[in-house]
Amino acid sequence: MPPSDPASRGDGRAPDRIGPFRRSARTIAGGAGDRASGEVDDPAAPGSPDAAVSPERGDEAVDLADDIRGVGIMYGEVIRTRVLTPHLMRVVLGGDGLAGFAAPQHADAYVNCFFLPAAARYGVPFEDAAVRELPREQRPYPRRITVRAWDESRRELTLDIAVHGDEGYAGRWAVAARPGDRLQMRGPAGGYRPDPDADSYLFVGDESALPAIAVCAESVPAGRPVQVVAEVHDGHDEIALDCPGELQVTWVHRSGVADPEHLLADVVAAMTLPAGVVSAFVHGEAAATRAVRRVLLADRLVDADDLSCSPYWRSGHDDEQWRAVKGAWVREVAAETFAAPAS
Ligand SMILES: Cc1cc2nc3c(=O)[nH]c(=O)nc-3n(C[C@H](O)[C@H](O)[C@H](O)COP(=O)(O)OP(=O)(O)OC[C@H]3O[C@@H](n4cnc5c(N)ncnc54)[C@H](O)[C@@H]3O)c2cc1C
């Protein structure tokens, strides 16, 4: 069992998921490290590690310190990379630095990766204490990346990382990664896996969520209906998904669309979902996930308890900027209420 959700508690302590998703909490028998998102992601929830964070502590003050405090150093060495699509890069890590890696318990398990800025005068592995007090421009930048696959026997960790131009750390690192390069990380942690008792599944997201969606699709019971709605740049960015269920994929292209915020929501609104319990996973760009959530809950297409909804990133914000406001944003969205649809 992984330690108590270290990665999710670590990077800025912003809540991850928009409540009240609880179904994994009920269906997954787990220990402290297997906590599903609903209860622990509200920073104000009693007993939540986030409850201890005082509001005046800036994200910048807590992100790195909390990310790397008190956990053994873990890092991978790049074994190979592969261009999956023009906007998605696969990086496979291995080596002795992954000896302590715990098998992920969730389909959306992620690791918190530490990308070193150009100004860093140290390499991987690094000690917490050695970097914690450095000026911001020299400290690592934490980024959460989904565990696309973990092969225990080969000790190989696969990450699929979105490539989005010349900005940021994760995407640029993935493009430039070469065998032998090292990446330090913490985790894994996560909160969702497809409810085995659901009648059908709905997985929605963009490139950042495709790795988790791919794991979700692989994890459903055989023969069960699965609908995936995935937003990518254009047709060159579509990937093959393996699924033992009855899989139907709708690709949505944002290329040439001035305001892609409602692309996914519009497709979901036009869909017919099978009757019964729908286990839904809606992760990706913040405004887009919010729009999909509105459709699903306002039209009563999915029960809120069965909906895992998480804003992985925010257009116009880098991850530091996003984590600084994410907690308030998640609480605002979670407080949205929807009138029952007219019958
Ligand atoms: C639990 C979790 C799991 C995640 N799993 C994955 C994963 O498996 N693969 C993955 O690629 N991402 C994943 N993400 C999202 C990823 O952490 C963010 O997209 C992160 O901001 C990328 O960091 P960066 O250093 O590349 O860019 P940043 O420095 O954070 O941002 C630089 C600029 O790029 C923009 N930007 C950031 N991400 C994207 C994007 N995906 N597409 C277009 N523009 C973007 C920002 O808005 C900003 O303008 C996950 C996030 C969470 C919370």
Short mmCIF file of C-alpha atoms and ligand atoms in Angstrom, two decimals:
data_model
loop_
_atom_site.label_atom_id
_atom_site.label_comp_id
_atom_site.label_asym_id
_atom_site.label_seq_id
_atom_site.Cartn_x
_atom_site.Cartn_y
_atom_site.Cartn_z
CA MET A 1 0.00 0.00 0.00
CA PRO A 2 1.46 3.40 -0.85
CA PRO A 3 2.07 5.89 1.93
CA SER A 4 -0.76 8.17 2.84
CA ASP A 5 -1.42 9.94 -0.43
CA PRO A 6 1.92 11.76 -0.43
CA ALA A 7 1.75 13.07 -3.94
CA SER A 8 -1.70 14.54 -3.73
CA ARG A 9 -0.99 16.14 -0.40
CA GLY A 10 2.28 17.45 -1.66
CA ASP A 11 2.14 19.84 -4.51
CA GLY A 12 0.53 22.90 -3.14
CA ARG A 13 -2.15 21.07 -1.18
CA ALA A 14 -4.75 22.29 -3.60
CA PRO A 15 -7.74 19.95 -3.61
CA ASP A 16 -7.70 17.75 -6.64
CA ARG A 17 -11.17 16.72 -7.35
CA ILE A 18 -14.47 18.52 -7.40
CA GLY A 19 -16.66 16.78 -4.81
CA PRO A 20 -18.64 14.89 -3.83
CA PHE A 21 -17.32 11.87 -5.79
CA ARG A 22 -17.25 8.97 -3.34
CA ARG A 23 -17.89 5.79 -5.24
CA SER A 24 -14.26 4.66 -5.27
CA ALA A 25 -14.13 5.30 -1.54
CA ARG A 26 -16.97 2.85 -1.11
CA THR A 27 -15.87 0.24 -3.56
CA ILE A 28 -12.15 0.23 -2.89
CA ALA A 29 -11.07 -1.49 0.25
CA GLY A 30 -7.87 0.22 1.11
CA GLY A 31 -5.71 1.60 3.84
CA ALA A 32 -4.73 5.17 4.48
CA GLY A 33 -2.82 5.39 1.25
CA ASP A 34 -5.78 4.31 -0.76
CA ARG A 35 -7.88 7.29 0.13
CA ALA A 36 -10.29 8.26 -2.59
CA SER A 37 -10.61 11.85 -3.41
CA GLY A 38 -13.99 13.00 -2.20
CA GLU A 39 -13.31 13.44 1.49
CA VAL A 40 -9.68 14.36 1.48
CA ASP A 41 -9.69 16.84 -1.34
CA ASP A 42 -11.59 19.49 0.51
CA PRO A 43 -8.90 21.46 2.27
CA ALA A 44 -11.33 22.55 4.92
CA ALA A 45 -12.53 19.04 5.71
CA PRO A 46 -11.90 18.05 9.31
CA GLY A 47 -9.09 15.59 9.52
CA SER A 48 -7.87 16.39 6.05
CA PRO A 49 -4.17 17.13 5.85
CA ASP A 50 -5.18 20.21 3.91
CA ALA A 51 -7.14 21.53 6.85
CA ALA A 52 -3.89 22.31 8.58
CA VAL A 53 -2.74 24.67 5.87
CA SER A 54 -3.31 28.26 6.85
CA PRO A 55 -4.70 30.36 4.05
CA GLU A 56 -1.96 32.93 4.28
CA ARG A 57 0.69 30.36 3.45
CA GLY A 58 1.28 30.91 -0.21
CA ASP A 59 1.39 28.00 -2.60
CA GLU A 60 4.95 28.87 -3.36
CA ALA A 61 5.87 28.40 0.27
CA VAL A 62 4.40 24.94 0.60
CA ASP A 63 4.76 23.30 -2.77
CA LEU A 64 8.30 22.12 -2.75
CA ALA A 65 8.76 21.69 0.98
CA ASP A 66 5.67 19.56 1.32
CA ASP A 67 6.37 17.67 -1.85
CA ILE A 68 9.68 16.34 -0.78
CA ARG A 69 9.58 16.29 2.98
CA GLY A 70 10.00 13.04 4.82
CA VAL A 71 9.82 10.54 1.99
CA GLY A 72 12.73 8.53 0.68
CA ILE A 73 14.27 9.73 -2.53
CA MET A 74 12.79 8.08 -5.62
CA TYR A 75 13.88 8.68 -9.17
CA GLY A 76 13.88 7.02 -12.54
CA GLU A 77 16.36 6.97 -15.38
CA VAL A 78 15.08 7.38 -18.88
CA ILE A 79 15.32 4.05 -20.69
CA ARG A 80 13.57 5.01 -23.88
CA THR A 81 11.17 7.58 -25.30
CA ARG A 82 8.59 7.39 -28.03
CA VAL A 83 6.65 10.01 -29.93
CA LEU A 84 3.05 8.78 -29.54
CA THR A 85 1.54 11.74 -31.39
CA PRO A 86 2.71 15.26 -32.26
CA HIS A 87 1.43 16.35 -28.83
CA LEU A 88 2.07 13.31 -26.64
CA MET A 89 5.46 11.93 -25.68
CA ARG A 90 6.04 8.60 -23.95
CA VAL A 91 8.91 8.38 -21.49
CA VAL A 92 9.82 5.04 -19.92
CA LEU A 93 11.87 5.24 -16.72
CA GLY A 94 13.73 2.50 -14.88
CA GLY A 95 16.71 1.82 -12.69
CA ASP A 96 17.52 1.27 -9.03
CA GLY A 97 16.05 4.65 -8.04
CA LEU A 98 12.61 3.08 -8.55
CA ALA A 99 13.27 0.18 -6.18
CA GLY A 100 10.74 1.53 -3.67
CA PHE A 101 7.99 2.28 -6.18
CA ALA A 102 4.65 0.95 -4.91
CA ALA A 103 2.22 -0.55 -7.41
CA PRO A 104 -0.54 1.99 -8.16
CA GLN A 105 -3.94 1.31 -6.59
CA HIS A 106 -5.99 3.54 -8.88
CA ALA A 107 -6.54 3.97 -12.59
CA ASP A 108 -5.70 7.66 -12.27
CA ALA A 109 -2.60 7.12 -10.13
CA TYR A 110 -0.02 9.82 -10.62
CA VAL A 111 3.45 10.74 -9.54
CA ASN A 112 4.58 14.19 -8.58
CA CYS A 113 7.63 14.80 -10.76
CA PHE A 114 10.31 17.37 -10.02
CA PHE A 115 11.65 19.11 -13.09
CA LEU A 116 14.91 20.97 -12.63
CA PRO A 117 15.17 24.50 -13.98
CA ALA A 118 18.15 25.56 -16.10
CA ALA A 119 19.47 27.49 -13.10
CA ALA A 120 19.77 24.33 -10.96
CA ARG A 121 23.34 23.65 -9.87
CA TYR A 122 22.54 20.13 -8.66
CA GLY A 123 21.36 16.91 -10.22
CA VAL A 124 19.14 13.93 -9.44
CA PRO A 125 19.02 12.49 -6.84
CA PHE A 126 18.92 15.56 -4.64
CA GLU A 127 18.22 15.88 -0.93
CA ASP A 128 15.22 17.85 0.30
CA ALA A 129 17.25 19.97 2.63
CA ALA A 130 19.74 20.82 -0.08
CA VAL A 131 17.18 22.44 -2.35
CA ARG A 132 14.41 23.60 -0.02
CA GLU A 133 16.07 26.85 0.92
CA LEU A 134 17.32 27.72 -2.55
CA PRO A 135 15.94 30.75 -4.43
CA ARG A 136 12.77 29.86 -6.35
CA GLU A 137 14.45 29.92 -9.73
CA GLN A 138 16.79 27.13 -8.64
CA ARG A 139 14.27 24.84 -6.94
CA PRO A 140 12.59 21.99 -8.81
CA TYR A 141 9.17 22.56 -10.37
CA PRO A 142 6.62 19.92 -9.29
CA ARG A 143 4.28 18.56 -11.95
CA ARG A 144 1.81 15.73 -11.58
CA ILE A 145 1.94 13.07 -14.26
CA THR A 146 -0.24 9.96 -14.48
CA VAL A 147 1.27 6.51 -14.18
CA ARG A 148 0.43 5.16 -17.62
CA ALA A 149 1.97 1.82 -16.71
CA TRP A 150 4.10 0.23 -14.03
CA ASP A 151 5.87 -3.02 -14.85
CA GLU A 152 7.00 -4.44 -11.54
CA SER A 153 9.05 -7.30 -13.01
CA ARG A 154 11.06 -5.01 -15.29
CA ARG A 155 10.88 -2.09 -12.85
CA GLU A 156 9.66 0.20 -15.64
CA LEU A 157 7.47 3.24 -15.15
CA THR A 158 5.72 4.66 -18.20
CA LEU A 159 4.63 8.30 -18.35
CA ASP A 160 2.82 9.92 -21.29
CA ILE A 161 3.42 13.66 -21.24
CA ALA A 162 1.57 16.30 -23.25
CA VAL A 163 3.74 18.49 -25.45
CA HIS A 164 2.42 22.02 -25.66
CA GLY A 165 4.97 24.33 -27.17
CA ASP A 166 8.01 26.01 -25.67
CA GLU A 167 6.52 26.88 -22.28
CA GLY A 168 6.68 24.98 -19.02
CA TYR A 169 8.83 22.17 -17.70
CA ALA A 170 7.14 18.81 -18.10
CA GLY A 171 6.35 18.99 -21.82
CA ARG A 172 9.74 20.40 -22.78
CA TRP A 173 11.55 17.87 -20.59
CA ALA A 174 9.72 14.99 -22.26
CA VAL A 175 10.70 16.17 -25.73
CA ALA A 176 14.33 16.60 -24.76
CA ALA A 177 14.59 13.44 -22.61
CA ARG A 178 17.42 11.10 -23.54
CA PRO A 179 18.38 7.67 -22.15
CA GLY A 180 20.17 8.11 -18.84
CA ASP A 181 18.40 11.37 -17.94
CA ARG A 182 16.98 11.25 -14.44
CA LEU A 183 13.65 12.36 -13.02
CA GLN A 184 12.96 12.56 -9.29
CA MET A 185 9.40 12.05 -8.12
CA ARG A 186 7.01 11.15 -5.32
CA GLY A 187 3.94 8.97 -5.23
CA PRO A 188 2.03 7.24 -6.59
CA ALA A 189 -1.35 8.45 -5.36
CA GLY A 190 -4.78 8.63 -6.95
CA GLY A 191 -8.50 8.46 -6.33
CA TYR A 192 -10.50 6.81 -9.12
CA ARG A 193 -10.90 3.50 -10.70
CA PRO A 194 -13.89 2.32 -12.69
CA ASP A 195 -16.57 1.04 -10.33
CA PRO A 196 -16.81 -2.67 -11.16
CA ASP A 197 -20.53 -2.59 -10.33
CA ALA A 198 -21.38 0.25 -12.74
CA ASP A 199 -23.59 -0.48 -15.74
CA SER A 200 -21.47 1.65 -18.07
CA TYR A 201 -18.54 4.05 -18.14
CA LEU A 202 -17.90 7.54 -19.44
CA PHE A 203 -14.34 8.88 -19.69
CA VAL A 204 -13.82 12.48 -20.85
CA GLY A 205 -10.70 14.62 -21.17
CA ASP A 206 -7.87 16.09 -23.21
CA GLU A 207 -4.26 15.00 -23.80
CA SER A 208 -3.37 15.52 -20.14
CA ALA A 209 -6.07 13.03 -19.14
CA LEU A 210 -5.55 10.57 -22.00
CA PRO A 211 -3.03 8.51 -20.02
CA ALA A 212 -5.54 8.08 -17.18
CA ILE A 213 -8.39 7.49 -19.62
CA ALA A 214 -6.31 4.79 -21.32
CA VAL A 215 -5.75 3.05 -17.97
CA CYS A 216 -9.45 3.43 -17.11
CA ALA A 217 -10.47 1.91 -20.45
CA GLU A 218 -8.18 -1.04 -19.84
CA SER A 219 -9.64 -1.55 -16.34
CA VAL A 220 -13.37 -1.99 -16.99
CA PRO A 221 -15.14 -5.34 -16.78
CA ALA A 222 -15.39 -7.22 -20.08
CA GLY A 223 -18.37 -6.46 -22.24
CA ARG A 224 -19.56 -3.37 -20.37
CA PRO A 225 -20.39 -0.25 -22.48
CA VAL A 226 -17.62 2.37 -22.40
CA GLN A 227 -17.84 5.81 -23.99
CA VAL A 228 -14.73 7.95 -24.33
CA VAL A 229 -14.86 11.58 -25.43
CA ALA A 230 -11.35 12.91 -25.98
CA GLU A 231 -10.25 16.35 -27.09
CA VAL A 232 -7.00 16.57 -29.04
CA HIS A 233 -5.41 19.06 -31.41
CA ASP A 234 -6.37 17.23 -34.62
CA GLY A 235 -6.61 13.79 -36.19
CA HIS A 236 -2.86 13.19 -35.90
CA ASP A 237 -3.23 13.22 -32.11
CA GLU A 238 -5.69 10.38 -31.83
CA ILE A 239 -4.35 7.24 -30.16
CA ALA A 240 -5.51 3.63 -30.02
CA LEU A 241 -7.20 2.62 -26.76
CA ASP A 242 -7.38 -0.96 -25.50
CA CYS A 243 -10.55 -1.95 -23.73
CA PRO A 244 -12.19 -5.24 -22.78
CA GLY A 245 -15.55 -3.42 -22.80
CA GLU A 246 -17.76 -2.31 -25.69
CA LEU A 247 -15.72 0.79 -26.47
CA GLN A 248 -16.99 3.78 -28.39
CA VAL A 249 -14.57 6.70 -28.83
CA THR A 250 -15.52 10.19 -29.98
CA TRP A 251 -12.54 12.36 -30.89
CA VAL A 252 -12.99 16.11 -30.70
CA HIS A 253 -10.54 18.39 -32.53
CA ARG A 254 -9.72 21.82 -31.15
CA SER A 255 -7.59 22.91 -34.07
CA GLY A 256 -9.04 26.06 -35.57
CA VAL A 257 -11.57 26.49 -32.76
CA ALA A 258 -11.27 29.91 -31.14
CA ASP A 259 -12.79 28.93 -27.80
CA PRO A 260 -12.46 25.19 -27.15
CA GLU A 261 -13.91 25.39 -23.63
CA HIS A 262 -17.27 23.88 -24.57
CA LEU A 263 -16.13 21.35 -27.16
CA LEU A 264 -16.25 18.35 -24.83
CA ALA A 265 -19.40 19.51 -23.05
CA ASP A 266 -21.27 19.94 -26.34
CA VAL A 267 -20.44 16.39 -27.39
CA VAL A 268 -21.41 14.98 -24.00
CA ALA A 269 -24.68 16.93 -24.04
CA ALA A 270 -25.60 15.32 -27.35
CA MET A 271 -24.79 11.78 -26.20
CA THR A 272 -27.17 9.10 -25.10
CA LEU A 273 -25.89 7.28 -22.06
CA PRO A 274 -27.12 3.79 -21.24
CA ALA A 275 -29.62 3.44 -18.40
CA GLY A 276 -28.27 2.53 -14.98
CA VAL A 277 -25.22 3.58 -13.03
CA VAL A 278 -22.63 5.45 -15.11
CA SER A 279 -19.16 5.62 -13.57
CA ALA A 280 -17.72 8.83 -15.00
CA PHE A 281 -14.23 10.29 -15.11
CA VAL A 282 -13.90 13.89 -16.34
CA HIS A 283 -10.36 15.26 -15.99
CA GLY A 284 -8.34 17.80 -17.97
CA GLU A 285 -8.40 21.53 -18.59
CA ALA A 286 -10.27 23.29 -15.79
CA ALA A 287 -12.93 25.23 -17.70
CA ALA A 288 -13.62 22.28 -19.98
CA THR A 289 -14.09 19.87 -17.08
CA ARG A 290 -16.37 22.35 -15.37
CA ALA A 291 -18.52 22.63 -18.49
CA VAL A 292 -18.79 18.83 -18.80
CA ARG A 293 -19.62 18.52 -15.11
CA ARG A 294 -22.44 21.01 -15.52
CA VAL A 295 -23.97 19.02 -18.35
CA LEU A 296 -23.69 15.71 -16.54
CA LEU A 297 -25.13 16.95 -13.25
CA ALA A 298 -27.67 19.47 -14.52
CA ASP A 299 -29.17 16.91 -16.88
CA ARG A 300 -28.91 14.17 -14.22
CA LEU A 301 -26.93 12.02 -16.63
CA VAL A 302 -24.56 10.92 -13.90
CA ASP A 303 -24.93 10.74 -10.13
CA ALA A 304 -22.51 13.15 -8.42
CA ASP A 305 -21.23 10.27 -6.31
CA ASP A 306 -20.19 8.46 -9.48
CA LEU A 307 -18.44 11.43 -11.08
CA SER A 308 -14.72 11.95 -10.65
CA CYS A 309 -14.03 15.45 -11.90
CA SER A 310 -10.60 17.06 -11.66
CA PRO A 311 -9.10 20.19 -13.22
CA TYR A 312 -5.62 18.97 -14.14
CA TRP A 313 -4.45 22.28 -15.60
CA ARG A 314 -5.82 25.70 -16.42
CA SER A 315 -5.47 27.42 -19.75
CA GLY A 316 -3.51 30.67 -19.37
CA HIS A 317 -1.95 29.56 -16.06
CA ASP A 318 1.23 27.62 -15.49
CA ASP A 319 1.07 25.01 -12.76
CA GLU A 320 2.37 27.35 -10.04
CA GLN A 321 -0.23 29.97 -10.92
CA TRP A 322 -2.94 27.34 -11.13
CA ARG A 323 -2.16 25.69 -7.79
CA ALA A 324 -2.25 29.09 -6.12
CA VAL A 325 -5.93 29.53 -7.03
CA LYS A 326 -7.05 25.95 -7.58
CA GLY A 327 -8.41 25.37 -4.08
CA ALA A 328 -10.78 28.32 -4.25
CA TRP A 329 -11.77 27.40 -7.80
CA VAL A 330 -12.57 23.80 -6.86
CA ARG A 331 -14.68 24.93 -3.91
CA GLU A 332 -16.57 27.39 -6.10
CA VAL A 333 -17.34 24.74 -8.69
CA ALA A 334 -18.25 22.15 -6.06
CA ALA A 335 -20.80 24.62 -4.65
CA GLU A 336 -22.65 24.93 -7.96
CA THR A 337 -26.17 23.60 -7.77
CA PHE A 338 -28.44 22.62 -10.60
CA ALA A 339 -32.21 22.76 -10.78
CA ALA A 340 -33.92 19.52 -11.73
CA PRO A 341 -34.51 19.41 -15.50
CA ALA A 342 -38.03 20.27 -16.61
CA SER A 343 -39.96 17.08 -17.23
C1 LIG B 1 -3.38 14.26 -11.05
C2 LIG B 1 -2.83 14.83 -12.36
C3 LIG B 1 -2.38 13.97 -13.35
C4 LIG B 1 -1.87 14.49 -14.54
N1 LIG B 1 -1.40 13.63 -15.50
C5 LIG B 1 -0.84 14.12 -16.62
C6 LIG B 1 -0.29 13.25 -17.61
O1 LIG B 1 -0.27 12.03 -17.46
N2 LIG B 1 0.25 13.82 -18.72
C7 LIG B 1 0.26 15.17 -18.90
O2 LIG B 1 0.77 15.62 -19.92
N3 LIG B 1 -0.28 16.02 -18.00
C8 LIG B 1 -0.81 15.52 -16.87
N4 LIG B 1 -1.34 16.36 -15.94
C9 LIG B 1 -1.37 17.79 -16.22
C10 LIG B 1 -0.01 18.46 -16.00
O3 LIG B 1 0.42 18.29 -14.65
C11 LIG B 1 -0.17 19.95 -16.32
O4 LIG B 1 -0.62 20.10 -17.63
C12 LIG B 1 1.10 20.75 -16.11
O5 LIG B 1 0.73 22.12 -16.07
C13 LIG B 1 2.11 20.59 -17.20
O6 LIG B 1 3.30 21.24 -16.80
P1 LIG B 1 4.29 22.03 -17.79
O7 LIG B 1 5.51 22.27 -16.97
O8 LIG B 1 4.45 21.25 -19.06
O9 LIG B 1 3.56 23.38 -18.11
P2 LIG B 1 3.30 24.63 -17.13
O10 LIG B 1 4.59 25.26 -16.76
O11 LIG B 1 2.43 24.19 -16.00
O12 LIG B 1 2.47 25.61 -18.07
C14 LIG B 1 3.06 26.37 -19.13
C15 LIG B 1 1.94 26.80 -20.08
O13 LIG B 1 1.40 25.65 -20.76
C16 LIG B 1 0.00 25.54 -20.53
N5 LIG B 1 -0.32 24.11 -20.38
C17 LIG B 1 -0.10 23.32 -19.30
N6 LIG B 1 -0.52 22.06 -19.55
C18 LIG B 1 -1.02 22.06 -20.80
C19 LIG B 1 -1.62 21.07 -21.63
N7 LIG B 1 -1.79 19.80 -21.23
N8 LIG B 1 -2.01 21.42 -22.88
C20 LIG B 1 -1.87 22.70 -23.32
N9 LIG B 1 -1.30 23.69 -22.59
C21 LIG B 1 -0.89 23.36 -21.34
C22 LIG B 1 -0.27 26.33 -19.26
O14 LIG B 1 -1.61 26.81 -19.21
C23 LIG B 1 0.75 27.45 -19.38
O15 LIG B 1 0.26 28.49 -20.21
C24 LIG B 1 -1.84 15.88 -14.75
C25 LIG B 1 -2.29 16.75 -13.74
C26 LIG B 1 -2.80 16.21 -12.55
C27 LIG B 1 -3.29 17.16 -11.47
#
